[in-house]
Amino acid sequence: MKRLIASDLHGSRAFCRKLLDLYEKEQATELILLGDLVFSGSYDPRFEFDPQGVMDLLNRQAPHILSVEGNCDYGIQELSPQFPFFRKYKVVTWEGREVFLTHGHRYSPRNPPPMGMAQILLSGHTHMPSFQRVNDLLCVNPGSVSLPRGGSPNSCLVWEGDLLRWITLEGEEFHRETLPK
Protein backbone atom coordinates (compact mmCIF):
# COMPACT_ATOMS: atom_id res chain seq x y z
CA MET A 1 0.00 0.00 0.00
CA LYS A 2 1.21 3.50 -0.81
CA ARG A 3 0.53 6.26 1.71
CA LEU A 4 1.07 10.00 1.41
CA ILE A 5 1.71 11.47 4.87
CA ALA A 6 1.42 15.20 5.50
CA SER A 7 1.20 17.70 8.32
CA ASP A 8 0.64 21.37 9.00
CA LEU A 9 -1.57 22.64 6.18
CA HIS A 10 -2.66 25.55 8.42
CA GLY A 11 -5.67 26.53 6.33
CA SER A 12 -3.87 27.15 3.04
CA ARG A 13 -6.20 26.34 0.17
CA ALA A 14 -3.33 26.87 -2.29
CA PHE A 15 -1.04 24.34 -0.61
CA CYS A 16 -3.91 21.92 0.05
CA ARG A 17 -4.61 21.83 -3.70
CA LYS A 18 -0.92 21.12 -4.37
CA LEU A 19 -0.97 18.32 -1.80
CA LEU A 20 -4.07 16.73 -3.33
CA ASP A 21 -2.59 17.03 -6.83
CA LEU A 22 0.52 15.24 -5.57
CA TYR A 23 -1.64 12.58 -3.89
CA GLU A 24 -3.19 11.81 -7.28
CA LYS A 25 0.11 12.01 -9.15
CA GLU A 26 1.74 9.57 -6.70
CA GLN A 27 -1.29 7.27 -6.99
CA ALA A 28 -1.32 6.82 -3.23
CA THR A 29 -4.12 4.80 -1.69
CA GLU A 30 -4.26 6.62 1.67
CA LEU A 31 -3.75 10.22 2.76
CA ILE A 32 -2.54 10.45 6.35
CA LEU A 33 -2.85 13.92 7.92
CA LEU A 34 -0.91 14.61 11.12
CA GLY A 35 -2.82 17.66 12.30
CA ASP A 36 -2.98 21.45 12.09
CA LEU A 37 -5.19 21.26 9.05
CA VAL A 38 -7.19 24.48 8.93
CA PHE A 39 -6.27 27.14 11.51
CA SER A 40 -3.35 29.47 12.46
CA GLY A 41 -2.07 30.06 8.96
CA SER A 42 -0.63 33.00 7.07
CA TYR A 43 -2.79 35.91 5.95
CA ASP A 44 -0.56 36.53 2.91
CA PRO A 45 -3.01 36.44 -0.05
CA ARG A 46 -0.75 33.97 -1.94
CA PHE A 47 -1.30 31.50 0.90
CA GLU A 48 -5.11 31.57 0.33
CA PHE A 49 -6.04 31.20 4.01
CA ASP A 50 -9.47 29.56 3.83
CA PRO A 51 -10.25 27.00 6.56
CA GLN A 52 -13.63 25.99 5.11
CA GLY A 53 -12.17 25.80 1.60
CA VAL A 54 -9.44 23.46 2.84
CA MET A 55 -12.01 21.26 4.57
CA ASP A 56 -14.15 21.18 1.43
CA LEU A 57 -11.13 20.04 -0.63
CA LEU A 58 -10.18 17.37 1.92
CA ASN A 59 -13.75 16.11 2.23
CA ARG A 60 -13.66 15.19 -1.49
CA GLN A 61 -11.01 12.58 -0.55
CA ALA A 62 -12.70 11.59 2.74
CA PRO A 63 -12.81 7.80 2.12
CA HIS A 64 -9.01 7.80 1.75
CA ILE A 65 -8.09 10.08 4.69
CA LEU A 66 -7.03 9.27 8.24
CA SER A 67 -6.26 12.27 10.44
CA VAL A 68 -5.16 13.12 13.96
CA GLU A 69 -5.74 16.36 15.84
CA GLY A 70 -3.10 19.09 15.99
CA ASN A 71 -2.66 21.85 18.54
CA CYS A 72 -4.26 24.37 16.12
CA ASP A 73 -7.29 22.18 15.32
CA TYR A 74 -9.54 23.44 18.11
CA GLY A 75 -13.01 23.92 16.63
CA ILE A 76 -12.33 21.88 13.50
CA GLN A 77 -15.52 19.84 14.04
CA GLU A 78 -17.51 22.99 13.18
CA LEU A 79 -16.13 22.71 9.64
CA SER A 80 -17.66 19.20 9.32
CA PRO A 81 -14.77 16.88 8.45
CA GLN A 82 -16.20 13.78 6.75
CA PHE A 83 -13.12 11.62 7.46
CA PRO A 84 -11.90 9.95 10.65
CA PHE A 85 -10.36 12.57 12.92
CA PHE A 86 -8.73 11.15 16.04
CA ARG A 87 -7.89 13.18 19.13
CA LYS A 88 -4.36 12.94 20.50
CA TYR A 89 -3.20 9.85 18.57
CA LYS A 90 -4.06 6.70 16.65
CA VAL A 91 -2.09 3.44 16.56
CA VAL A 92 -2.24 1.53 13.27
CA THR A 93 -0.47 -1.55 11.90
CA TRP A 94 1.27 -1.09 8.56
CA GLU A 95 3.32 -3.85 6.94
CA GLY A 96 3.56 -5.65 10.28
CA ARG A 97 4.78 -2.56 12.18
CA GLU A 98 2.90 -0.73 14.93
CA VAL A 99 2.80 2.96 13.98
CA PHE A 100 1.85 5.75 16.40
CA LEU A 101 0.23 8.66 14.50
CA THR A 102 0.14 11.99 16.34
CA HIS A 103 0.64 15.68 15.68
CA GLY A 104 3.70 16.11 17.86
CA HIS A 105 2.63 18.62 20.49
CA ARG A 106 1.75 15.87 23.01
CA TYR A 107 3.96 13.00 21.85
CA SER A 108 7.22 13.56 20.01
CA PRO A 109 10.84 12.37 20.01
CA ARG A 110 11.28 14.50 23.15
CA ASN A 111 8.18 13.01 24.78
CA PRO A 112 7.69 9.56 23.21
CA PRO A 113 4.61 7.42 23.70
CA PRO A 114 4.78 4.70 26.38
CA MET A 115 7.31 1.97 25.59
CA GLY A 116 5.89 -0.92 23.64
CA MET A 117 2.98 0.98 22.06
CA ALA A 118 4.66 1.27 18.67
CA GLN A 119 7.84 0.75 16.69
CA ILE A 120 7.44 3.96 14.67
CA LEU A 121 6.28 7.42 15.71
CA LEU A 122 4.92 9.63 12.90
CA SER A 123 4.48 13.25 13.96
CA GLY A 124 4.54 16.76 12.51
CA HIS A 125 4.33 20.00 14.53
CA THR A 126 7.95 21.14 14.10
CA HIS A 127 7.47 21.94 10.39
CA MET A 128 10.85 20.28 9.66
CA PRO A 129 11.37 16.83 8.08
CA SER A 130 13.33 14.39 10.23
CA PHE A 131 14.25 10.76 10.72
CA GLN A 132 15.77 9.75 14.06
CA ARG A 133 15.89 6.92 16.53
CA VAL A 134 14.99 7.41 20.19
CA ASN A 135 15.87 4.19 22.01
CA ASP A 136 13.81 1.50 20.22
CA LEU A 137 11.43 3.99 18.60
CA LEU A 138 11.93 5.25 15.06
CA CYS A 139 10.66 8.87 14.88
CA VAL A 140 9.69 10.30 11.49
CA ASN A 141 8.40 13.77 10.59
CA PRO A 142 7.15 14.62 7.06
CA GLY A 143 7.81 18.36 7.45
CA SER A 144 5.17 21.00 6.66
CA VAL A 145 2.94 21.29 3.63
CA SER A 146 2.42 25.06 3.96
CA LEU A 147 4.80 26.70 6.46
CA PRO A 148 8.16 24.88 6.45
CA ARG A 149 10.92 25.89 8.86
CA GLY A 150 14.67 25.55 9.08
CA GLY A 151 15.22 26.00 5.35
CA SER A 152 13.26 22.85 4.52
CA PRO A 153 10.95 22.73 1.48
CA ASN A 154 7.16 22.49 1.51
CA SER A 155 7.08 18.73 1.91
CA CYS A 156 5.38 15.48 2.76
CA LEU A 157 6.33 11.82 3.04
CA VAL A 158 5.54 8.80 0.89
CA TRP A 159 5.53 5.40 2.63
CA GLU A 160 5.49 2.39 0.35
CA GLY A 161 6.53 -1.04 1.62
CA ASP A 162 9.83 -0.56 3.47
CA LEU A 163 10.71 2.71 1.75
CA LEU A 164 10.14 6.26 3.06
CA ARG A 165 10.60 9.13 0.60
CA TRP A 166 10.51 12.81 1.54
CA ILE A 167 9.26 14.83 -1.41
CA THR A 168 8.44 18.42 -2.24
CA LEU A 169 4.91 19.33 -3.26
CA GLU A 170 6.20 19.29 -6.83
CA GLY A 171 7.09 15.61 -6.39
CA GLU A 172 10.88 16.02 -6.21
CA GLU A 173 12.50 13.54 -3.82
CA PHE A 174 15.03 15.10 -1.45
CA HIS A 175 15.65 12.25 1.00
CA ARG A 176 14.88 8.56 1.42
CA GLU A 177 15.25 5.93 4.13
CA THR A 178 14.65 2.21 4.17
CA LEU A 179 12.80 0.98 7.23
CA PRO A 180 14.60 -1.66 9.24
CA LYS A 181 13.04 -5.12 9.14
Coordinates of N, CA and C in Angstrom, one line a residue:
M1 N 0.8 -1.2 0.0 CA 0.0 0.0 0.0 C 0.9 1.2 0.0
K2 N 0.5 2.2 -0.7 CA 1.2 3.5 -0.8 C 0.4 4.6 -0.1
R3 N 1.1 5.2 0.9 CA 0.5 6.3 1.7 C 1.3 7.6 1.5
L4 N 0.5 8.7 1.4 CA 1.1 10.0 1.4 C 0.8 10.6 2.8
I5 N 1.8 11.0 3.5 CA 1.7 11.5 4.9 C 2.1 12.9 4.9
A6 N 1.2 13.8 5.5 CA 1.4 15.2 5.5 C 1.0 15.8 6.8
S7 N 1.5 17.0 7.1 CA 1.2 17.7 8.3 C 1.2 19.2 8.1
D8 N 0.5 19.9 8.9 CA 0.6 21.4 9.0 C 0.2 22.1 7.7
L9 N -1.0 21.9 7.3 CA -1.6 22.6 6.2 C -1.9 24.1 6.6
H10 N -2.3 24.2 7.8 CA -2.7 25.5 8.4 C -3.6 26.4 7.6
G11 N -4.6 25.8 7.0 CA -5.7 26.5 6.3 C -5.3 27.1 5.0
S12 N -4.3 26.6 4.4 CA -3.9 27.2 3.0 C -4.6 26.4 1.9
R13 N -5.5 27.0 1.3 CA -6.2 26.3 0.2 C -5.2 26.1 -1.0
A14 N -4.3 27.0 -1.2 CA -3.3 26.9 -2.3 C -2.5 25.6 -2.1
F15 N -1.9 25.5 -0.9 CA -1.0 24.3 -0.6 C -1.8 23.0 -0.5
C16 N -3.1 23.1 0.0 CA -3.9 21.9 0.1 C -4.2 21.4 -1.4
R17 N -4.4 22.3 -2.3 CA -4.6 21.8 -3.7 C -3.3 21.2 -4.2
K18 N -2.2 21.7 -3.9 CA -0.9 21.1 -4.4 C -0.7 19.7 -3.7
L19 N -1.1 19.6 -2.5 CA -1.0 18.3 -1.8 C -1.9 17.3 -2.4
L20 N -3.1 17.7 -2.7 CA -4.1 16.7 -3.3 C -3.7 16.4 -4.8
D21 N -3.1 17.3 -5.5 CA -2.6 17.0 -6.8 C -1.5 16.0 -6.7
L22 N -0.6 16.2 -5.8 CA 0.5 15.2 -5.6 C 0.0 13.9 -5.2
Y23 N -1.0 13.8 -4.3 CA -1.6 12.6 -3.9 C -2.1 11.8 -5.1
E24 N -2.7 12.5 -6.1 CA -3.2 11.8 -7.3 C -2.0 11.4 -8.2
K25 N -1.1 12.3 -8.3 CA 0.1 12.0 -9.2 C 0.9 10.8 -8.6
E26 N 1.0 10.7 -7.3 CA 1.7 9.6 -6.7 C 0.9 8.3 -6.7
Q27 N -0.4 8.4 -7.0 CA -1.3 7.3 -7.0 C -1.3 6.6 -5.6
A28 N -1.3 7.4 -4.6 CA -1.3 6.8 -3.2 C -2.7 6.3 -2.9
T29 N -2.8 5.4 -2.0 CA -4.1 4.8 -1.7 C -4.7 5.4 -0.4
E30 N -3.8 6.0 0.4 CA -4.3 6.6 1.7 C -3.6 8.0 1.8
L31 N -4.3 8.9 2.4 CA -3.7 10.2 2.8 C -3.8 10.3 4.3
I32 N -2.6 10.4 4.9 CA -2.5 10.5 6.3 C -2.2 11.9 6.7
L33 N -3.0 12.5 7.5 CA -2.8 13.9 7.9 C -2.5 14.0 9.4
L34 N -1.4 14.6 9.7 CA -0.9 14.6 11.1 C -1.2 15.9 11.8
G35 N -2.3 16.5 11.5 CA -2.8 17.7 12.3 C -2.5 19.0 11.8
D36 N -3.1 20.0 12.5 CA -3.0 21.5 12.1 C -3.4 21.7 10.7
L37 N -4.7 21.3 10.4 CA -5.2 21.3 9.1 C -5.7 22.6 8.6
V38 N -6.4 23.3 9.5 CA -7.2 24.5 8.9 C -7.0 25.8 9.6
F39 N -6.4 25.9 10.8 CA -6.3 27.1 11.5 C -4.8 27.6 11.7
S40 N -4.6 28.8 12.1 CA -3.4 29.5 12.5 C -2.4 29.5 11.3
G41 N -2.9 30.0 10.2 CA -2.1 30.1 9.0 C -1.6 31.5 8.7
S42 N -1.1 31.7 7.5 CA -0.6 33.0 7.1 C -1.8 33.8 6.4
Y43 N -1.8 35.1 6.6 CA -2.8 35.9 5.9 C -2.3 36.5 4.6
D44 N -1.1 36.1 4.2 CA -0.6 36.5 2.9 C -1.5 36.0 1.8
P45 N -2.0 36.9 0.9 CA -3.0 36.4 -0.1 C -2.6 35.2 -0.9
R46 N -1.2 35.1 -1.1 CA -0.8 34.0 -1.9 C -1.0 32.6 -1.2
F47 N -1.1 32.7 0.1 CA -1.3 31.5 0.9 C -2.7 31.0 0.8
E48 N -3.7 31.9 0.4 CA -5.1 31.6 0.3 C -5.6 31.0 1.6
F49 N -5.5 31.7 2.7 CA -6.0 31.2 4.0 C -7.6 31.1 3.9
D50 N -8.0 29.8 4.0 CA -9.5 29.6 3.8 C -9.8 28.2 4.5
P51 N -10.0 28.3 5.8 CA -10.2 27.0 6.6 C -11.4 26.2 6.0
Q52 N -12.5 26.8 5.7 CA -13.6 26.0 5.1 C -13.3 25.5 3.7
G53 N -12.6 26.3 2.9 CA -12.2 25.8 1.6 C -11.2 24.6 1.7
V54 N -10.3 24.6 2.6 CA -9.4 23.5 2.8 C -10.3 22.2 3.2
M55 N -11.2 22.4 4.2 CA -12.0 21.3 4.6 C -12.8 20.7 3.4
D56 N -13.4 21.6 2.6 CA -14.1 21.2 1.4 C -13.3 20.4 0.5
L57 N -12.0 20.8 0.2 CA -11.1 20.0 -0.6 C -10.8 18.7 0.0
L58 N -10.5 18.6 1.3 CA -10.2 17.4 1.9 C -11.4 16.4 1.9
N59 N -12.6 17.0 2.2 CA -13.8 16.1 2.2 C -14.0 15.4 0.9
R60 N -13.5 15.9 -0.2 CA -13.7 15.2 -1.5 C -12.9 13.9 -1.5
Q61 N -11.8 13.8 -0.7 CA -11.0 12.6 -0.6 C -11.3 11.8 0.7
A62 N -12.4 12.1 1.4 CA -12.7 11.6 2.7 C -12.5 10.1 2.9
P63 N -13.0 9.2 1.9 CA -12.8 7.8 2.1 C -11.4 7.3 2.2
H64 N -10.4 8.2 1.8 CA -9.0 7.8 1.7 C -8.2 8.5 2.8
I65 N -8.8 9.3 3.7 CA -8.1 10.1 4.7 C -8.2 9.5 6.1
L66 N -7.1 9.5 6.8 CA -7.0 9.3 8.2 C -6.3 10.5 8.9
S67 N -6.9 11.1 9.9 CA -6.3 12.3 10.4 C -6.2 12.2 12.0
V68 N -5.2 12.9 12.5 CA -5.2 13.1 14.0 C -5.2 14.6 14.2
E69 N -5.6 15.0 15.4 CA -5.7 16.4 15.8 C -4.4 17.0 16.1
G70 N -4.3 18.3 15.7 CA -3.1 19.1 16.0 C -3.4 20.1 17.0
N71 N -2.4 20.8 17.5 CA -2.7 21.9 18.5 C -3.4 23.1 18.0
C72 N -3.5 23.3 16.7 CA -4.3 24.4 16.1 C -5.6 23.9 15.6
D73 N -6.1 22.7 15.9 CA -7.3 22.2 15.3 C -8.5 22.4 16.2
Y74 N -8.4 23.2 17.3 CA -9.5 23.4 18.1 C -10.7 24.0 17.3
G75 N -11.8 23.4 17.4 CA -13.0 23.9 16.6 C -13.2 23.3 15.2
I76 N -12.3 22.4 14.9 CA -12.3 21.9 13.5 C -13.6 21.1 13.2
Q77 N -14.3 20.6 14.2 CA -15.5 19.8 14.0 C -16.6 20.7 13.5
E78 N -16.5 22.0 13.7 CA -17.5 23.0 13.2 C -17.4 23.1 11.6
L79 N -16.3 22.7 11.1 CA -16.1 22.7 9.6 C -16.6 21.4 9.0
S80 N -17.1 20.5 9.8 CA -17.7 19.2 9.3 C -16.7 18.3 8.5
P81 N -15.6 17.9 9.1 CA -14.8 16.9 8.4 C -15.6 15.6 8.2
Q82 N -15.5 15.0 7.1 CA -16.2 13.8 6.7 C -15.3 12.6 6.8
F83 N -14.1 12.7 7.4 CA -13.1 11.6 7.5 C -12.8 11.4 8.9
P84 N -12.3 10.2 9.3 CA -11.9 9.9 10.6 C -10.9 11.0 11.2
F85 N -11.2 11.5 12.3 CA -10.4 12.6 12.9 C -10.2 12.2 14.4
F86 N -9.0 11.7 14.7 CA -8.7 11.1 16.0 C -8.1 12.2 16.9
R87 N -8.5 12.3 18.2 CA -7.9 13.2 19.1 C -6.6 12.5 19.7
K88 N -5.6 13.3 19.9 CA -4.4 12.9 20.5 C -3.5 12.0 19.6
Y89 N -4.0 10.8 19.3 CA -3.2 9.8 18.6 C -4.1 8.7 18.1
K90 N -3.5 7.9 17.2 CA -4.1 6.7 16.7 C -2.9 5.7 16.4
V91 N -3.1 4.5 16.8 CA -2.1 3.4 16.6 C -2.6 2.6 15.5
V92 N -1.8 2.4 14.4 CA -2.2 1.5 13.3 C -1.1 0.5 13.0
T93 N -1.5 -0.5 12.3 CA -0.5 -1.6 11.9 C -0.3 -1.5 10.4
W94 N 0.9 -1.2 10.0 CA 1.3 -1.1 8.6 C 2.4 -2.0 8.3
E95 N 2.3 -2.9 7.3 CA 3.3 -3.8 6.9 C 3.9 -4.5 8.2
G96 N 3.1 -4.9 9.1 CA 3.6 -5.7 10.3 C 4.2 -4.8 11.4
R97 N 4.2 -3.5 11.2 CA 4.8 -2.6 12.2 C 3.7 -1.7 12.9
E98 N 3.8 -1.6 14.2 CA 2.9 -0.7 14.9 C 3.4 0.7 14.8
V99 N 2.5 1.6 14.3 CA 2.8 3.0 14.0 C 1.9 3.9 14.8
F100 N 2.5 4.8 15.5 CA 1.8 5.7 16.4 C 1.7 7.1 15.6
L101 N 0.5 7.4 15.2 CA 0.2 8.7 14.5 C -0.2 9.7 15.5
T102 N 0.5 10.9 15.5 CA 0.1 12.0 16.3 C 0.6 13.3 15.7
H103 N 0.2 14.4 16.2 CA 0.6 15.7 15.7 C 2.1 16.0 16.1
G104 N 2.4 15.8 17.4 CA 3.7 16.1 17.9 C 3.8 17.1 19.0
H105 N 2.6 17.7 19.4 CA 2.6 18.6 20.5 C 2.4 17.9 21.8
R106 N 1.9 16.7 21.8 CA 1.8 15.9 23.0 C 2.8 14.8 23.1
Y107 N 3.0 14.1 22.0 CA 4.0 13.0 21.8 C 4.9 13.4 20.7
S108 N 6.2 13.2 21.0 CA 7.2 13.6 20.0 C 8.5 12.8 20.4
P109 N 9.6 13.0 19.6 CA 10.8 12.4 20.0 C 11.3 12.8 21.4
R110 N 10.9 14.0 21.8 CA 11.3 14.5 23.2 C 10.4 14.0 24.2
N111 N 9.1 13.6 23.9 CA 8.2 13.0 24.8 C 7.5 11.8 24.1
P112 N 8.2 10.7 24.0 CA 7.7 9.6 23.2 C 6.5 8.9 23.9
P113 N 5.7 8.2 23.1 CA 4.6 7.4 23.7 C 5.2 6.3 24.6
P114 N 4.3 5.8 25.5 CA 4.8 4.7 26.4 C 5.5 3.6 25.6
M115 N 6.5 3.1 26.2 CA 7.3 2.0 25.6 C 6.4 0.8 25.2
G116 N 6.6 0.2 24.1 CA 5.9 -0.9 23.6 C 4.6 -0.6 22.9
M117 N 4.2 0.7 22.8 CA 3.0 1.0 22.1 C 3.2 0.9 20.6
A118 N 4.4 1.2 20.1 CA 4.7 1.3 18.7 C 6.1 1.1 18.4
Q119 N 6.4 0.8 17.2 CA 7.8 0.8 16.7 C 8.2 2.0 16.0
I120 N 7.2 2.7 15.4 CA 7.4 4.0 14.7 C 6.5 5.0 15.2
L121 N 7.1 6.2 15.4 CA 6.3 7.4 15.7 C 6.3 8.3 14.5
L122 N 5.1 8.7 14.0 CA 4.9 9.6 12.9 C 4.3 10.9 13.5
S123 N 5.0 12.0 13.4 CA 4.5 13.2 14.0 C 5.0 14.4 13.1
G124 N 4.2 15.5 13.2 CA 4.5 16.8 12.5 C 4.9 17.8 13.5
H125 N 4.2 18.9 13.5 CA 4.3 20.0 14.5 C 5.6 20.9 14.4
T126 N 6.7 20.3 14.2 CA 8.0 21.1 14.1 C 8.1 21.8 12.8
H127 N 7.4 21.4 11.7 CA 7.5 21.9 10.4 C 8.8 21.7 9.7
M128 N 9.6 20.7 10.2 CA 10.8 20.3 9.7 C 10.9 18.8 9.5
P129 N 11.3 18.3 8.3 CA 11.4 16.8 8.1 C 12.5 16.3 8.9
S130 N 12.3 15.0 9.4 CA 13.3 14.4 10.2 C 13.1 12.9 10.3
F131 N 14.2 12.2 10.6 CA 14.2 10.8 10.7 C 15.3 10.5 11.8
Q132 N 14.8 10.0 13.0 CA 15.8 9.8 14.1 C 15.3 8.6 14.9
R133 N 16.2 8.0 15.6 CA 15.9 6.9 16.5 C 16.0 7.4 18.0
V134 N 15.0 7.1 18.8 CA 15.0 7.4 20.2 C 14.8 6.1 20.9
N135 N 15.9 5.5 21.4 CA 15.9 4.2 22.0 C 15.4 3.2 20.9
D136 N 14.3 2.5 21.2 CA 13.8 1.5 20.2 C 12.7 2.1 19.3
L137 N 12.5 3.4 19.4 CA 11.4 4.0 18.6 C 12.0 4.8 17.4
L138 N 11.5 4.5 16.2 CA 11.9 5.3 15.1 C 11.0 6.4 14.9
C139 N 11.5 7.7 14.9 CA 10.7 8.9 14.9 C 10.8 9.5 13.5
V140 N 9.7 9.8 12.9 CA 9.7 10.3 11.5 C 8.7 11.5 11.4
N141 N 9.2 12.6 10.8 CA 8.4 13.8 10.6 C 8.4 14.1 9.1
P142 N 7.2 14.3 8.5 CA 7.2 14.6 7.1 C 7.5 16.1 6.7
G143 N 7.6 16.9 7.7 CA 7.8 18.4 7.4 C 6.5 19.0 7.3
S144 N 6.4 20.2 6.8 CA 5.2 21.0 6.7 C 4.8 21.2 5.2
V145 N 3.5 21.0 5.0 CA 2.9 21.3 3.6 C 3.0 22.8 3.3
S146 N 2.6 23.6 4.3 CA 2.4 25.1 4.0 C 3.4 26.0 4.6
L147 N 3.9 25.7 5.7 CA 4.8 26.7 6.5 C 6.1 26.0 6.9
P148 N 7.0 25.6 6.0 CA 8.2 24.9 6.5 C 9.1 25.8 7.2
R149 N 9.9 25.2 8.1 CA 10.9 25.9 8.9 C 12.3 25.3 8.6
G150 N 13.3 26.0 9.1 CA 14.7 25.6 9.1 C 15.2 25.4 7.7
G151 N 14.7 26.1 6.7 CA 15.2 26.0 5.4 C 14.7 24.8 4.6
S152 N 13.8 24.0 5.2 CA 13.3 22.8 4.5 C 12.2 23.3 3.5
P153 N 12.0 22.4 2.5 CA 11.0 22.7 1.5 C 9.5 22.4 2.0
N154 N 8.5 22.9 1.3 CA 7.2 22.5 1.5 C 7.2 21.0 1.2
S155 N 6.8 20.1 2.1 CA 7.1 18.7 1.9 C 6.0 17.8 2.6
C156 N 6.2 16.6 2.2 CA 5.4 15.5 2.8 C 6.2 14.2 2.6
L157 N 5.6 13.1 3.0 CA 6.3 11.8 3.0 C 5.5 10.8 2.3
V158 N 6.2 9.9 1.5 CA 5.5 8.8 0.9 C 6.1 7.5 1.5
W159 N 5.2 6.7 2.0 CA 5.5 5.4 2.6 C 5.0 4.3 1.7
E160 N 5.9 3.5 1.2 CA 5.5 2.4 0.3 C 6.4 1.2 0.7
G161 N 5.8 0.1 1.2 CA 6.5 -1.0 1.6 C 7.5 -0.7 2.7
D162 N 8.8 -0.9 2.5 CA 9.8 -0.6 3.5 C 10.5 0.8 3.2
L163 N 10.0 1.5 2.2 CA 10.7 2.7 1.8 C 9.9 4.0 2.2
L164 N 10.7 4.9 2.7 CA 10.1 6.3 3.1 C 10.8 7.3 2.1
R165 N 10.0 8.1 1.5 CA 10.6 9.1 0.6 C 10.0 10.5 1.0
W166 N 10.9 11.4 1.3 CA 10.5 12.8 1.5 C 10.5 13.5 0.2
I167 N 9.4 14.2 -0.1 CA 9.3 14.8 -1.4 C 8.7 16.2 -1.2
T168 N 9.0 17.1 -2.2 CA 8.4 18.4 -2.2 C 7.0 18.3 -2.8
L169 N 6.3 19.4 -2.7 CA 4.9 19.3 -3.3 C 4.9 19.3 -4.8
E170 N 6.1 19.5 -5.4 CA 6.2 19.3 -6.8 C 6.6 17.8 -7.2
G171 N 6.8 17.0 -6.2 CA 7.1 15.6 -6.4 C 8.6 15.3 -6.4
E172 N 9.4 16.2 -6.2 CA 10.9 16.0 -6.2 C 11.3 15.4 -4.9
E173 N 12.0 14.2 -5.0 CA 12.5 13.5 -3.8 C 13.8 14.2 -3.3
F174 N 13.8 14.5 -2.0 CA 15.0 15.1 -1.5 C 15.7 14.3 -0.4
H175 N 15.0 13.2 0.0 CA 15.6 12.3 1.0 C 14.9 10.9 1.0
R176 N 15.6 9.9 1.3 CA 14.9 8.6 1.4 C 15.6 7.7 2.5
E177 N 14.8 6.9 3.1 CA 15.2 5.9 4.1 C 14.5 4.6 3.9
T178 N 15.2 3.6 4.2 CA 14.6 2.2 4.2 C 14.4 1.8 5.6
L179 N 13.2 1.4 5.9 CA 12.8 1.0 7.2 C 13.5 -0.3 7.6
P180 N 14.0 -0.4 8.8 CA 14.6 -1.7 9.2 C 13.5 -2.8 9.3
K181 N 14.0 -4.0 9.1 CA 13.0 -5.1 9.1 C 12.7 -5.4 10.6

